[in-house]
PDB file of N, CA and C in Angstrom:
ATOM      1  N   UNK A   1      41.989  81.650 255.693  1.00 54.00           N
ATOM      2  CA  UNK A   1      40.777  82.422 255.515  1.00 54.00           C
ATOM      3  C   UNK A   1      39.628  81.468 255.210  1.00 54.00           C
ATOM      4  N   UNK A   2      38.514  81.632 255.883  1.00 60.00           N
ATOM      5  CA  UNK A   2      37.357  80.773 255.667  1.00 60.00           C
ATOM      6  C   UNK A   2      36.259  81.550 254.953  1.00 60.00           C
ATOM      7  N   UNK A   3      35.382  80.808 254.315  1.00 59.00           N
ATOM      8  CA  UNK A   3      34.271  81.429 253.591  1.00 59.00           C
ATOM      9  C   UNK A   3      33.260  81.995 254.582  1.00 59.00           C
ATOM     10  N   UNK A   4      32.586  83.061 254.214  1.00 60.00           N
ATOM     11  CA  UNK A   4      31.542  83.589 255.097  1.00 60.00           C
ATOM     12  C   UNK A   4      30.476  82.537 255.359  1.00 60.00           C
ATOM     13  N   UNK A   5      29.840  82.621 256.502  1.00 64.00           N
ATOM     14  CA  UNK A   5      28.842  81.628 256.897  1.00 64.00           C
ATOM     15  C   UNK A   5      27.684  81.564 255.905  1.00 64.00           C
ATOM     16  N   UNK A   6      27.370  82.670 255.247  1.00 71.00           N
ATOM     17  CA  UNK A   6      26.253  82.658 254.297  1.00 71.00           C
ATOM     18  C   UNK A   6      26.636  82.037 252.965  1.00 71.00           C
ATOM     19  N   UNK A   7      27.911  81.975 252.649  1.00 69.00           N
ATOM     20  CA  UNK A   7      28.364  81.434 251.377  1.00 69.00           C
ATOM     21  C   UNK A   7      28.507  79.913 251.410  1.00 69.00           C
ATOM     22  N   UNK A   8      28.970  79.357 252.504  1.00 79.00           N
ATOM     23  CA  UNK A   8      29.270  77.932 252.588  1.00 79.00           C
ATOM     24  C   UNK A   8      28.081  77.023 252.252  1.00 79.00           C
ATOM     25  N   UNK A   9      26.882  77.256 252.778  1.00 85.00           N
ATOM     26  CA  UNK A   9      25.773  76.351 252.432  1.00 85.00           C
ATOM     27  C   UNK A   9      25.341  76.466 250.974  1.00 85.00           C
ATOM     28  N   UNK A  10      25.678  77.562 250.327  1.00 90.00           N
ATOM     29  CA  UNK A  10      25.274  77.802 248.948  1.00 90.00           C
ATOM     30  C   UNK A  10      26.237  77.168 247.942  1.00 90.00           C
ATOM     31  N   UNK A  11      27.411  76.751 248.375  1.00 93.00           N
ATOM     32  CA  UNK A  11      28.442  76.220 247.480  1.00 93.00           C
ATOM     33  C   UNK A  11      28.249  74.732 247.208  1.00 93.00           C
ATOM     34  N   UNK A  12      28.506  74.356 245.957  1.00 95.00           N
ATOM     35  CA  UNK A  12      28.578  72.952 245.576  1.00 95.00           C
ATOM     36  C   UNK A  12      29.914  72.761 244.874  1.00 95.00           C
ATOM     37  N   UNK A  13      30.705  71.816 245.355  1.00 95.00           N
ATOM     38  CA  UNK A  13      32.034  71.581 244.803  1.00 95.00           C
ATOM     39  C   UNK A  13      32.102  70.136 244.312  1.00 95.00           C
ATOM     40  N   UNK A  14      32.496  69.986 243.064  1.00 95.00           N
ATOM     41  CA  UNK A  14      32.645  68.660 242.471  1.00 95.00           C
ATOM     42  C   UNK A  14      31.455  68.281 241.608  1.00 95.00           C
ATOM     43  N   UNK A  15      31.755  67.556 240.552  1.00 96.00           N
ATOM     44  CA  UNK A  15      30.710  67.138 239.613  1.00 96.00           C
ATOM     45  C   UNK A  15      29.685  66.234 240.277  1.00 96.00           C
ATOM     46  N   UNK A  16      30.108  65.417 241.226  1.00 96.00           N
ATOM     47  CA  UNK A  16      29.177  64.509 241.894  1.00 96.00           C
ATOM     48  C   UNK A  16      28.121  65.285 242.677  1.00 96.00           C
ATOM     49  N   UNK A  17      28.526  66.306 243.397  1.00 96.00           N
ATOM     50  CA  UNK A  17      27.577  67.092 244.182  1.00 96.00           C
ATOM     51  C   UNK A  17      26.624  67.878 243.279  1.00 96.00           C
ATOM     52  N   UNK A  18      27.146  68.433 242.193  1.00 96.00           N
ATOM     53  CA  UNK A  18      26.306  69.168 241.252  1.00 96.00           C
ATOM     54  C   UNK A  18      25.333  68.214 240.563  1.00 96.00           C
ATOM     55  N   UNK A  19      25.798  67.016 240.196  1.00 97.00           N
ATOM     56  CA  UNK A  19      24.928  66.011 239.575  1.00 97.00           C
ATOM     57  C   UNK A  19      23.831  65.583 240.539  1.00 97.00           C
ATOM     58  N   UNK A  20      24.169  65.441 241.819  1.00 97.00           N
ATOM     59  CA  UNK A  20      23.169  65.088 242.817  1.00 97.00           C
ATOM     60  C   UNK A  20      22.073  66.152 242.882  1.00 97.00           C
ATOM     61  N   UNK A  21      22.461  67.402 242.762  1.00 95.00           N
ATOM     62  CA  UNK A  21      21.502  68.504 242.798  1.00 95.00           C
ATOM     63  C   UNK A  21      20.642  68.530 241.531  1.00 95.00           C
ATOM     64  N   UNK A  22      21.258  68.381 240.365  1.00 94.00           N
ATOM     65  CA  UNK A  22      20.529  68.483 239.103  1.00 94.00           C
ATOM     66  C   UNK A  22      19.732  67.229 238.759  1.00 94.00           C
ATOM     67  N   UNK A  23      20.337  66.067 238.973  1.00 96.00           N
ATOM     68  CA  UNK A  23      19.752  64.813 238.505  1.00 96.00           C
ATOM     69  C   UNK A  23      19.323  63.871 239.633  1.00 96.00           C
ATOM     70  N   UNK A  24      19.525  64.284 240.870  1.00 96.00           N
ATOM     71  CA  UNK A  24      19.194  63.468 242.042  1.00 96.00           C
ATOM     72  C   UNK A  24      19.963  62.143 242.055  1.00 96.00           C
ATOM     73  N   UNK A  25      21.134  62.149 241.433  1.00 96.00           N
ATOM     74  CA  UNK A  25      21.994  60.973 241.399  1.00 96.00           C
ATOM     75  C   UNK A  25      23.424  61.424 241.118  1.00 96.00           C
ATOM     76  N   UNK A  26      24.378  60.720 241.697  1.00 94.00           N
ATOM     77  CA  UNK A  26      25.774  61.053 241.409  1.00 94.00           C
ATOM     78  C   UNK A  26      26.456  59.953 240.605  1.00 94.00           C
ATOM     79  N   UNK A  27      25.654  59.213 239.826  1.00 96.00           N
ATOM     80  CA  UNK A  27      26.232  58.197 238.952  1.00 96.00           C
ATOM     81  C   UNK A  27      27.216  58.857 237.980  1.00 96.00           C
ATOM     82  N   UNK A  28      28.151  58.079 237.501  1.00 97.00           N
ATOM     83  CA  UNK A  28      29.191  58.593 236.616  1.00 97.00           C
ATOM     84  C   UNK A  28      28.607  59.271 235.376  1.00 97.00           C
ATOM     85  N   UNK A  29      27.556  58.693 234.793  1.00 97.00           N
ATOM     86  CA  UNK A  29      26.982  59.273 233.573  1.00 97.00           C
ATOM     87  C   UNK A  29      26.418  60.665 233.827  1.00 97.00           C
ATOM     88  N   UNK A  30      25.879  60.898 235.013  1.00 97.00           N
ATOM     89  CA  UNK A  30      25.363  62.228 235.332  1.00 97.00           C
ATOM     90  C   UNK A  30      26.500  63.204 235.613  1.00 97.00           C
ATOM     91  N   UNK A  31      27.586  62.721 236.184  1.00 96.00           N
ATOM     92  CA  UNK A  31      28.756  63.576 236.371  1.00 96.00           C
ATOM     93  C   UNK A  31      29.317  64.003 235.017  1.00 96.00           C
ATOM     94  N   UNK A  32      29.330  63.095 234.047  1.00 96.00           N
ATOM     95  CA  UNK A  32      29.791  63.439 232.698  1.00 96.00           C
ATOM     96  C   UNK A  32      28.881  64.491 232.067  1.00 96.00           C
ATOM     97  N   UNK A  33      27.569  64.396 232.331  1.00 95.00           N
ATOM     98  CA  UNK A  33      26.642  65.402 231.815  1.00 95.00           C
ATOM     99  C   UNK A  33      26.948  66.772 232.397  1.00 95.00           C
ATOM    100  N   UNK A  34      27.318  66.817 233.662  1.00 95.00           N
ATOM    101  CA  UNK A  34      27.682  68.087 234.297  1.00 95.00           C
ATOM    102  C   UNK A  34      28.901  68.678 233.597  1.00 95.00           C
ATOM    103  N   UNK A  35      29.924  67.857 233.341  1.00 94.00           N
ATOM    104  CA  UNK A  35      31.106  68.347 232.628  1.00 94.00           C
ATOM    105  C   UNK A  35      30.732  68.833 231.227  1.00 94.00           C
ATOM    106  N   UNK A  36      29.825  68.113 230.567  1.00 94.00           N
ATOM    107  CA  UNK A  36      29.378  68.533 229.248  1.00 94.00           C
ATOM    108  C   UNK A  36      28.696  69.897 229.320  1.00 94.00           C
ATOM    109  N   UNK A  37      27.809  70.067 230.282  1.00 93.00           N
ATOM    110  CA  UNK A  37      27.106  71.342 230.438  1.00 93.00           C
ATOM    111  C   UNK A  37      28.067  72.490 230.710  1.00 93.00           C
ATOM    112  N   UNK A  38      29.169  72.202 231.373  1.00 92.00           N
ATOM    113  CA  UNK A  38      30.152  73.247 231.683  1.00 92.00           C
ATOM    114  C   UNK A  38      31.006  73.624 230.480  1.00 92.00           C
ATOM    115  N   UNK A  39      31.250  72.684 229.581  1.00 90.00           N
ATOM    116  CA  UNK A  39      32.238  72.933 228.541  1.00 90.00           C
ATOM    117  C   UNK A  39      31.680  73.052 227.133  1.00 90.00           C
ATOM    118  N   UNK A  40      30.677  72.287 226.767  1.00 88.00           N
ATOM    119  CA  UNK A  40      30.291  72.207 225.366  1.00 88.00           C
ATOM    120  C   UNK A  40      28.857  72.651 225.068  1.00 88.00           C
ATOM    121  N   UNK A  41      28.110  72.966 226.056  1.00 83.00           N
ATOM    122  CA  UNK A  41      26.720  73.343 225.873  1.00 83.00           C
ATOM    123  C   UNK A  41      26.603  74.722 225.220  1.00 83.00           C
ATOM    124  N   UNK A  42      25.495  74.972 224.504  1.00 86.00           N
ATOM    125  CA  UNK A  42      25.255  76.290 223.911  1.00 86.00           C
ATOM    126  C   UNK A  42      25.163  77.361 224.995  1.00 86.00           C
ATOM    127  N   UNK A  43      24.472  77.046 226.067  1.00 87.00           N
ATOM    128  CA  UNK A  43      24.354  77.960 227.205  1.00 87.00           C
ATOM    129  C   UNK A  43      24.985  77.268 228.409  1.00 87.00           C
ATOM    130  N   UNK A  44      26.304  77.457 228.597  1.00 92.00           N
ATOM    131  CA  UNK A  44      27.033  76.690 229.606  1.00 92.00           C
ATOM    132  C   UNK A  44      26.532  76.902 231.032  1.00 92.00           C
ATOM    133  N   UNK A  45      26.656  75.857 231.796  1.00 92.00           N
ATOM    134  CA  UNK A  45      26.337  75.899 233.211  1.00 92.00           C
ATOM    135  C   UNK A  45      27.300  76.867 233.898  1.00 92.00           C
ATOM    136  N   UNK A  46      26.799  77.787 234.703  1.00 94.00           N
ATOM    137  CA  UNK A  46      27.705  78.733 235.375  1.00 94.00           C
ATOM    138  C   UNK A  46      28.553  77.996 236.410  1.00 94.00           C
ATOM    139  N   UNK A  47      29.848  78.129 236.295  1.00 94.00           N
ATOM    140  CA  UNK A  47      30.749  77.420 237.196  1.00 94.00           C
ATOM    141  C   UNK A  47      32.080  78.154 237.269  1.00 94.00           C
ATOM    142  N   UNK A  48      32.910  77.722 238.197  1.00 94.00           N
ATOM    143  CA  UNK A  48      34.287  78.170 238.280  1.00 94.00           C
ATOM    144  C   UNK A  48      35.105  76.998 238.783  1.00 94.00           C
ATOM    145  N   UNK A  49      36.394  77.115 238.681  1.00 94.00           N
ATOM    146  CA  UNK A  49      37.288  76.015 239.073  1.00 94.00           C
ATOM    147  C   UNK A  49      37.925  76.291 240.414  1.00 94.00           C
ATOM    148  N   UNK A  50      37.996  75.268 241.236  1.00 91.00           N
ATOM    149  CA  UNK A  50      38.774  75.269 242.466  1.00 91.00           C
ATOM    150  C   UNK A  50      39.823  74.192 242.277  1.00 91.00           C
ATOM    151  N   UNK A  51      40.960  74.585 241.778  1.00 92.00           N
ATOM    152  CA  UNK A  51      41.972  73.603 241.392  1.00 92.00           C
ATOM    153  C   UNK A  51      41.474  72.855 240.173  1.00 92.00           C
ATOM    154  N   UNK A  52      41.366  71.536 240.298  1.00 93.00           N
ATOM    155  CA  UNK A  52      40.879  70.718 239.190  1.00 93.00           C
ATOM    156  C   UNK A  52      39.393  70.408 239.299  1.00 93.00           C
ATOM    157  N   UNK A  53      38.760  70.894 240.360  1.00 95.00           N
ATOM    158  CA  UNK A  53      37.340  70.593 240.570  1.00 95.00           C
ATOM    159  C   UNK A  53      36.473  71.761 240.124  1.00 95.00           C
ATOM    160  N   UNK A  54      35.277  71.437 239.622  1.00 96.00           N
ATOM    161  CA  UNK A  54      34.346  72.497 239.265  1.00 96.00           C
ATOM    162  C   UNK A  54      33.483  72.818 240.481  1.00 96.00           C
ATOM    163  N   UNK A  55      33.042  74.058 240.541  1.00 96.00           N
ATOM    164  CA  UNK A  55      32.206  74.497 241.655  1.00 96.00           C
ATOM    165  C   UNK A  55      31.177  75.483 241.134  1.00 96.00           C
ATOM    166  N   UNK A  56      30.085  75.594 241.852  1.00 95.00           N
ATOM    167  CA  UNK A  56      29.039  76.564 241.530  1.00 95.00           C
ATOM    168  C   UNK A  56      28.262  76.863 242.799  1.00 95.00           C
ATOM    169  N   UNK A  57      27.445  77.890 242.733  1.00 95.00           N
ATOM    170  CA  UNK A  57      26.561  78.202 243.853  1.00 95.00           C
ATOM    171  C   UNK A  57      25.153  77.749 243.512  1.00 95.00           C
ATOM    172  N   UNK A  58      24.444  77.244 244.507  1.00 94.00           N
ATOM    173  CA  UNK A  58      23.065  76.803 244.290  1.00 94.00           C
ATOM    174  C   UNK A  58      22.208  77.949 243.761  1.00 94.00           C
ATOM    175  N   UNK A  59      22.364  79.129 244.330  1.00 93.00           N
ATOM    176  CA  UNK A  59      21.551  80.270 243.909  1.00 93.00           C
ATOM    177  C   UNK A  59      21.817  80.628 242.449  1.00 93.00           C
ATOM    178  N   UNK A  60      23.075  80.608 242.021  1.00 94.00           N
ATOM    179  CA  UNK A  60      23.410  80.894 240.629  1.00 94.00           C
ATOM    180  C   UNK A  60      22.854  79.809 239.715  1.00 94.00           C
ATOM    181  N   UNK A  61      22.928  78.568 240.149  1.00 94.00           N
ATOM    182  CA  UNK A  61      22.408  77.456 239.359  1.00 94.00           C
ATOM    183  C   UNK A  61      20.890  77.534 239.219  1.00 94.00           C
ATOM    184  N   UNK A  62      20.189  77.932 240.278  1.00 93.00           N
ATOM    185  CA  UNK A  62      18.738  78.085 240.207  1.00 93.00           C
ATOM    186  C   UNK A  62      18.363  79.205 239.238  1.00 93.00           C
ATOM    187  N   UNK A  63      19.143  80.296 239.210  1.00 93.00           N
ATOM    188  CA  UNK A  63      18.906  81.372 238.238  1.00 93.00           C
ATOM    189  C   UNK A  63      19.126  80.869 236.819  1.00 93.00           C
ATOM    190  N   UNK A  64      20.161  80.053 236.614  1.00 92.00           N
ATOM    191  CA  UNK A  64      20.461  79.486 235.304  1.00 92.00           C
ATOM    192  C   UNK A  64      19.327  78.573 234.839  1.00 92.00           C
ATOM    193  N   UNK A  65      18.796  77.774 235.755  1.00 91.00           N
ATOM    194  CA  UNK A  65      17.680  76.881 235.428  1.00 91.00           C
ATOM    195  C   UNK A  65      16.457  77.703 235.026  1.00 91.00           C
ATOM    196  N   UNK A  66      16.176  78.767 235.768  1.00 92.00           N
ATOM    197  CA  UNK A  66      15.041  79.631 235.429  1.00 92.00           C
ATOM    198  C   UNK A  66      15.232  80.252 234.043  1.00 92.00           C
ATOM    199  N   UNK A  67      16.455  80.628 233.735  1.00 90.00           N
ATOM    200  CA  UNK A  67      16.745  81.176 232.409  1.00 90.00           C
ATOM    201  C   UNK A  67      16.506  80.127 231.333  1.00 90.00           C
ATOM    202  N   UNK A  68      16.897  78.883 231.582  1.00 87.00           N
ATOM    203  CA  UNK A  68      16.669  77.805 230.620  1.00 87.00           C
ATOM    204  C   UNK A  68      15.176  77.577 230.406  1.00 87.00           C
ATOM    205  N   UNK A  69      14.402  77.682 231.471  1.00 87.00           N
ATOM    206  CA  UNK A  69      12.945  77.526 231.337  1.00 87.00           C
ATOM    207  C   UNK A  69      12.383  78.651 230.484  1.00 87.00           C
ATOM    208  N   UNK A  70      12.928  79.837 230.601  1.00 85.00           N
ATOM    209  CA  UNK A  70      12.491  80.957 229.779  1.00 85.00           C
ATOM    210  C   UNK A  70      12.780  80.723 228.313  1.00 85.00           C
ATOM    211  N   UNK A  71      13.948  80.146 227.998  1.00 74.00           N
ATOM    212  CA  UNK A  71      14.276  79.824 226.613  1.00 74.00           C
ATOM    213  C   UNK A  71      13.344  78.760 226.060  1.00 74.00           C
ATOM    214  N   UNK A  72      12.927  77.817 226.899  1.00 69.00           N
ATOM    215  CA  UNK A  72      12.058  76.740 226.444  1.00 69.00           C
ATOM    216  C   UNK A  72      10.659  77.259 226.144  1.00 69.00           C
ATOM    217  N   UNK A  73      10.223  78.270 226.889  1.00 71.00           N
ATOM    218  CA  UNK A  73       8.880  78.810 226.691  1.00 71.00           C
ATOM    219  C   UNK A  73       8.826  79.832 225.556  1.00 71.00           C
ATOM    220  N   UNK A  74       9.980  80.305 225.127  1.00 61.00           N
ATOM    221  CA  UNK A  74       9.992  81.345 224.086  1.00 61.00           C
ATOM    222  C   UNK A  74       9.834  80.769 222.698  1.00 61.00           C
TER     223      UNK A  74
END
């Protein structure tokens, strides 16, 4: 079974890909920040697991970022 065509471009799988999106770099330190945001942050990064890898959708991540901006302005 394959993912719908509309879902595939929206998916990010792996800390390196998510770090590239958030920090414009996939250096190890930014990948560790992604893991931190997923596990120990007050407002965790929305994610799910695909085996041992973390995954998220770009659209969900953009909503999460907008929510974080709202907390900063409040």
